[in-house]
PDB file of C-alpha atoms in Angstrom:
ATOM      1  CA  MET A 237     -17.505  -8.717  33.283  1.00  0.00           C
ATOM      2  CA  THR A 238     -16.322  -7.284  36.480  1.00  0.00           C
ATOM      3  CA  GLU A 239     -18.056  -5.064  38.814  1.00  0.00           C
ATOM      4  CA  GLN A 240     -15.714  -2.237  38.533  1.00  0.00           C
ATOM      5  CA  GLU A 241     -16.482  -2.685  34.190  1.00  0.00           C
ATOM      6  CA  ALA A 242     -19.661  -3.499  35.373  1.00  0.00           C
ATOM      7  CA  ASN A 243     -20.819  -0.385  37.255  1.00  0.00           C
ATOM      8  CA  LYS A 244     -18.993   1.513  33.886  1.00  0.00           C
ATOM      9  CA  ILE A 245     -21.158   0.648  31.962  1.00  0.00           C
ATOM     10  CA  CYS A 246     -24.586   1.033  34.229  1.00  0.00           C
ATOM     11  CA  ASP A 247     -23.234   4.757  34.752  1.00  0.00           C
ATOM     12  CA  LYS A 248     -23.726   5.068  31.487  1.00  0.00           C
ATOM     13  CA  ILE A 249     -26.611   3.266  30.959  1.00  0.00           C
ATOM     14  CA  ARG A 250     -28.285   5.136  33.628  1.00  0.00           C
ATOM     15  CA  GLN A 251     -26.878   9.005  31.990  1.00  0.00           C
ATOM     16  CA  VAL A 252     -28.299   8.723  28.841  1.00  0.00           C
ATOM     17  CA  ALA A 253     -31.814   7.010  29.852  1.00  0.00           C
ATOM     18  CA  TYR A 254     -32.009   9.897  31.991  1.00  0.00           C
ATOM     19  CA  ASP A 255     -31.766  12.572  29.763  1.00  0.00           C
ATOM     20  CA  LEU A 256     -34.368  10.605  27.843  1.00  0.00           C
ATOM     21  CA  HIS A 257     -36.516  11.664  30.414  1.00  0.00           C
ATOM     22  CA  VAL A 258     -36.246  15.041  30.958  1.00  0.00           C
ATOM     23  CA  TYR A 259     -36.566  15.257  27.373  1.00  0.00           C
ATOM     24  CA  LEU A 260     -39.219  13.184  26.646  1.00  0.00           C
ATOM     25  CA  GLY A 261     -41.365  13.798  29.932  1.00  0.00           C
ATOM     26  CA  VAL A 262     -43.372  11.638  31.445  1.00  0.00           C
ATOM     27  CA  GLY A 263     -46.928   9.906  29.784  1.00  0.00           C
ATOM     28  CA  TYR A 264     -45.298   7.898  26.509  1.00  0.00           C
ATOM     29  CA  LEU A 265     -45.917   4.390  26.522  1.00  0.00           C
ATOM     30  CA  GLU A 266     -43.034   1.652  27.126  1.00  0.00           C
ATOM     31  CA  LYS A 267     -42.332   1.238  23.793  1.00  0.00           C
ATOM     32  CA  VAL A 268     -41.682   5.064  22.349  1.00  0.00           C
ATOM     33  CA  TYR A 269     -38.517   5.084  25.983  1.00  0.00           C
ATOM     34  CA  GLU A 270     -37.336   1.792  24.893  1.00  0.00           C
ATOM     35  CA  ASN A 271     -36.500   2.395  21.178  1.00  0.00           C
ATOM     36  CA  GLY A 272     -35.682   6.333  22.491  1.00  0.00           C
ATOM     37  CA  LEU A 273     -33.330   4.695  24.369  1.00  0.00           C
ATOM     38  CA  ALA A 274     -32.473   2.262  21.764  1.00  0.00           C
ATOM     39  CA  HIS A 275     -30.946   5.075  19.722  1.00  0.00           C
ATOM     40  CA  ARG A 276     -29.883   7.332  22.133  1.00  0.00           C
ATOM     41  CA  LEU A 277     -27.289   4.164  23.836  1.00  0.00           C
ATOM     42  CA  THR A 278     -26.718   2.947  19.972  1.00  0.00           C
ATOM     43  CA  LYS A 279     -25.380   6.951  19.208  1.00  0.00           C
ATOM     44  CA  ALA A 280     -23.363   6.606  22.904  1.00  0.00           C
ATOM     45  CA  GLY A 281     -21.299   3.477  20.941  1.00  0.00           C
ATOM     46  CA  MET A 282     -22.858   0.861  22.555  1.00  0.00           C
ATOM     47  CA  ALA A 283     -24.297  -2.195  22.001  1.00  0.00           C
ATOM     48  CA  VAL A 284     -27.194  -2.759  22.293  1.00  0.00           C
ATOM     49  CA  GLN A 285     -29.936  -5.661  21.439  1.00  0.00           C
ATOM     50  CA  SER A 286     -34.083  -5.274  22.358  1.00  0.00           C
ATOM     51  CA  GLN A 287     -36.664  -7.780  22.275  1.00  0.00           C
ATOM     52  CA  VAL A 288     -34.387 -10.471  22.759  1.00  0.00           C
ATOM     53  CA  PRO A 289     -36.264 -14.077  23.640  1.00  0.00           C
ATOM     54  CA  ILE A 290     -35.611 -15.801  26.885  1.00  0.00           C
ATOM     55  CA  GLN A 291     -36.139 -19.353  27.188  1.00  0.00           C
ATOM     56  CA  VAL A 292     -37.080 -20.180  31.173  1.00  0.00           C
ATOM     57  CA  ALA A 293     -36.150 -23.989  30.948  1.00  0.00           C
ATOM     58  CA  ASP A 294     -36.481 -26.542  33.871  1.00  0.00           C
ATOM     59  CA  GLU A 295     -33.514 -28.689  35.920  1.00  0.00           C
ATOM     60  CA  ASP A 296     -33.366 -30.350  32.996  1.00  0.00           C
ATOM     61  CA  ASP A 297     -32.823 -27.934  30.099  1.00  0.00           C
ATOM     62  CA  PHE A 298     -36.633 -28.791  28.959  1.00  0.00           C
ATOM     63  CA  VAL A 299     -38.433 -25.371  28.386  1.00  0.00           C
ATOM     64  CA  ILE A 300     -40.957 -24.916  29.811  1.00  0.00           C
ATOM     65  CA  GLY A 301     -41.648 -20.932  28.801  1.00  0.00           C
ATOM     66  CA  GLU A 302     -40.819 -17.882  26.895  1.00  0.00           C
ATOM     67  CA  TYR A 303     -40.614 -14.482  27.721  1.00  0.00           C
ATOM     68  CA  VAL A 304     -38.736 -11.289  26.032  1.00  0.00           C
ATOM     69  CA  ALA A 305     -36.665  -9.399  27.748  1.00  0.00           C
ATOM     70  CA  ASP A 306     -36.543  -5.514  26.958  1.00  0.00           C
ATOM     71  CA  MET A 307     -33.074  -4.416  26.184  1.00  0.00           C
ATOM     72  CA  VAL A 308     -29.683  -5.853  26.333  1.00  0.00           C
ATOM     73  CA  VAL A 309     -26.739  -3.691  26.961  1.00  0.00           C
ATOM     74  CA  ASP A 310     -23.341  -4.421  25.938  1.00  0.00           C
ATOM     75  CA  GLY A 311     -24.018  -7.356  28.441  1.00  0.00           C
ATOM     76  CA  ILE A 312     -26.509  -5.689  31.096  1.00  0.00           C
ATOM     77  CA  ILE A 313     -30.403  -6.601  30.593  1.00  0.00           C
ATOM     78  CA  ILE A 314     -32.978  -3.588  30.998  1.00  0.00           C
ATOM     79  CA  GLU A 315     -36.168  -3.612  31.839  1.00  0.00           C
ATOM     80  CA  LEU A 316     -38.375  -0.920  31.153  1.00  0.00           C
ATOM     81  CA  LYS A 317     -41.300   0.409  33.251  1.00  0.00           C
ATOM     82  CA  SER A 318     -44.063   3.754  32.475  1.00  0.00           C
ATOM     83  CA  VAL A 319     -45.979   3.434  35.677  1.00  0.00           C
ATOM     84  CA  SER A 320     -46.041   5.487  38.326  1.00  0.00           C
ATOM     85  CA  THR A 321     -44.190   3.663  41.065  1.00  0.00           C
ATOM     86  CA  LEU A 322     -41.885   0.340  40.369  1.00  0.00           C
ATOM     87  CA  LEU A 323     -43.600  -2.597  42.360  1.00  0.00           C
ATOM     88  CA  GLN A 324     -41.782  -5.280  43.885  1.00  0.00           C
ATOM     89  CA  ILE A 325     -42.682  -7.759  40.737  1.00  0.00           C
ATOM     90  CA  HIS A 326     -41.371  -5.592  38.437  1.00  0.00           C
ATOM     91  CA  LEU A 327     -38.088  -6.006  40.946  1.00  0.00           C
ATOM     92  CA  SER A 328     -39.120  -9.834  40.552  1.00  0.00           C
ATOM     93  CA  GLN A 329     -39.430 -10.286  36.959  1.00  0.00           C
ATOM     94  CA  LEU A 330     -35.979  -8.212  35.872  1.00  0.00           C
ATOM     95  CA  LEU A 331     -34.283 -11.002  38.562  1.00  0.00           C
ATOM     96  CA  ASN A 332     -35.678 -14.083  37.097  1.00  0.00           C
ATOM     97  CA  TYR A 333     -34.947 -12.175  33.422  1.00  0.00           C
ATOM     98  CA  MET A 334     -31.037 -12.267  34.668  1.00  0.00           C
ATOM     99  CA  LYS A 335     -31.188 -16.280  36.436  1.00  0.00           C
ATOM    100  CA  ALA A 336     -32.986 -17.150  33.309  1.00  0.00           C
ATOM    101  CA  MET A 337     -30.181 -15.515  30.768  1.00  0.00           C
ATOM    102  CA  LYS A 338     -27.349 -16.526  33.432  1.00  0.00           C
ATOM    103  CA  LEU A 339     -26.009 -12.375  33.404  1.00  0.00           C
ATOM    104  CA  GLU A 340     -24.767 -11.141  36.660  1.00  0.00           C
ATOM    105  CA  HIS A 341     -26.010  -7.581  36.622  1.00  0.00           C
ATOM    106  CA  GLY A 342     -29.053  -5.455  35.429  1.00  0.00           C
ATOM    107  CA  LEU A 343     -31.564  -2.100  35.410  1.00  0.00           C
ATOM    108  CA  LEU A 344     -34.562  -1.767  36.409  1.00  0.00           C
ATOM    109  CA  ILE A 345     -35.888   1.881  35.146  1.00  0.00           C
ATOM    110  CA  ASN A 346     -38.766   3.456  35.150  1.00  0.00           C
ATOM    111  CA  PHE A 347     -40.281   6.223  32.451  1.00  0.00           C
ATOM    112  CA  GLY A 348     -43.403   6.405  34.133  1.00  0.00           C
ATOM    113  CA  SER A 349     -42.645   8.649  37.510  1.00  0.00           C
ATOM    114  CA  GLU A 350     -42.290  12.521  37.291  1.00  0.00           C
ATOM    115  CA  LYS A 351     -38.593  11.146  38.990  1.00  0.00           C
ATOM    116  CA  PHE A 352     -36.952   9.791  37.558  1.00  0.00           C
ATOM    117  CA  GLN A 353     -35.819   5.724  38.562  1.00  0.00           C
ATOM    118  CA  CYS A 354     -33.563   3.973  37.988  1.00  0.00           C
ATOM    119  CA  LYS A 355     -32.535   0.477  39.785  1.00  0.00           C
ATOM    120  CA  LYS A 356     -29.295  -1.463  39.528  1.00  0.00           C
ATOM    121  CA  VAL A 357     -29.259  -5.148  39.744  1.00  0.00           C
ATOM    122  CA  ALA A 358     -26.350  -7.259  40.788  1.00  0.00           C
ATOM    123  CA  GLU A 359     -26.569 -11.126  41.421  1.00  0.00           C
ATOM    124  CA  SER A 360     -24.675 -14.072  41.950  1.00  0.00           C
ATOM    125  CA  LEU A 361     -24.430 -17.174  39.638  1.00  0.00           C
TER     126      LEU A 361
END
C-alpha cells in the first residue's frame, strides 16, 4: 500500500473514531469503543477484523508468544485504549504488533481522554 493510500484510509478511520468519541464521551471500557468503532467502520464500507491473533516468532520462526490486536481495518492495524493519558508503552505495543504482523501502518487511538487522541505510525519493513 502506498503512503497516500494509507493516509486516506487512516483519515477515514480517524474521522469515524472522532465521531464515536464525540457521541459516547469518556468513561466506557475499551471494549465498548471497540464494538462501536467496528460497527461504524463496517457501516462505512471498510473491511474490519476484530481481535486478530498475532504470533510473535523468533528468528527461526519458532513461535515464542501470542497476542491479539484490537483491529485491522483495510490493512491498517488499530490499537485502542481507554486511558487518561497515552504512554510510550502503548506506542511500543503498537509498533511490536506491526512488526509481528508485518504491517507498515498503524493507528493508536485513545478514547479515555477528554481530548480525542489518535496517532498514526508508519514503519518500513
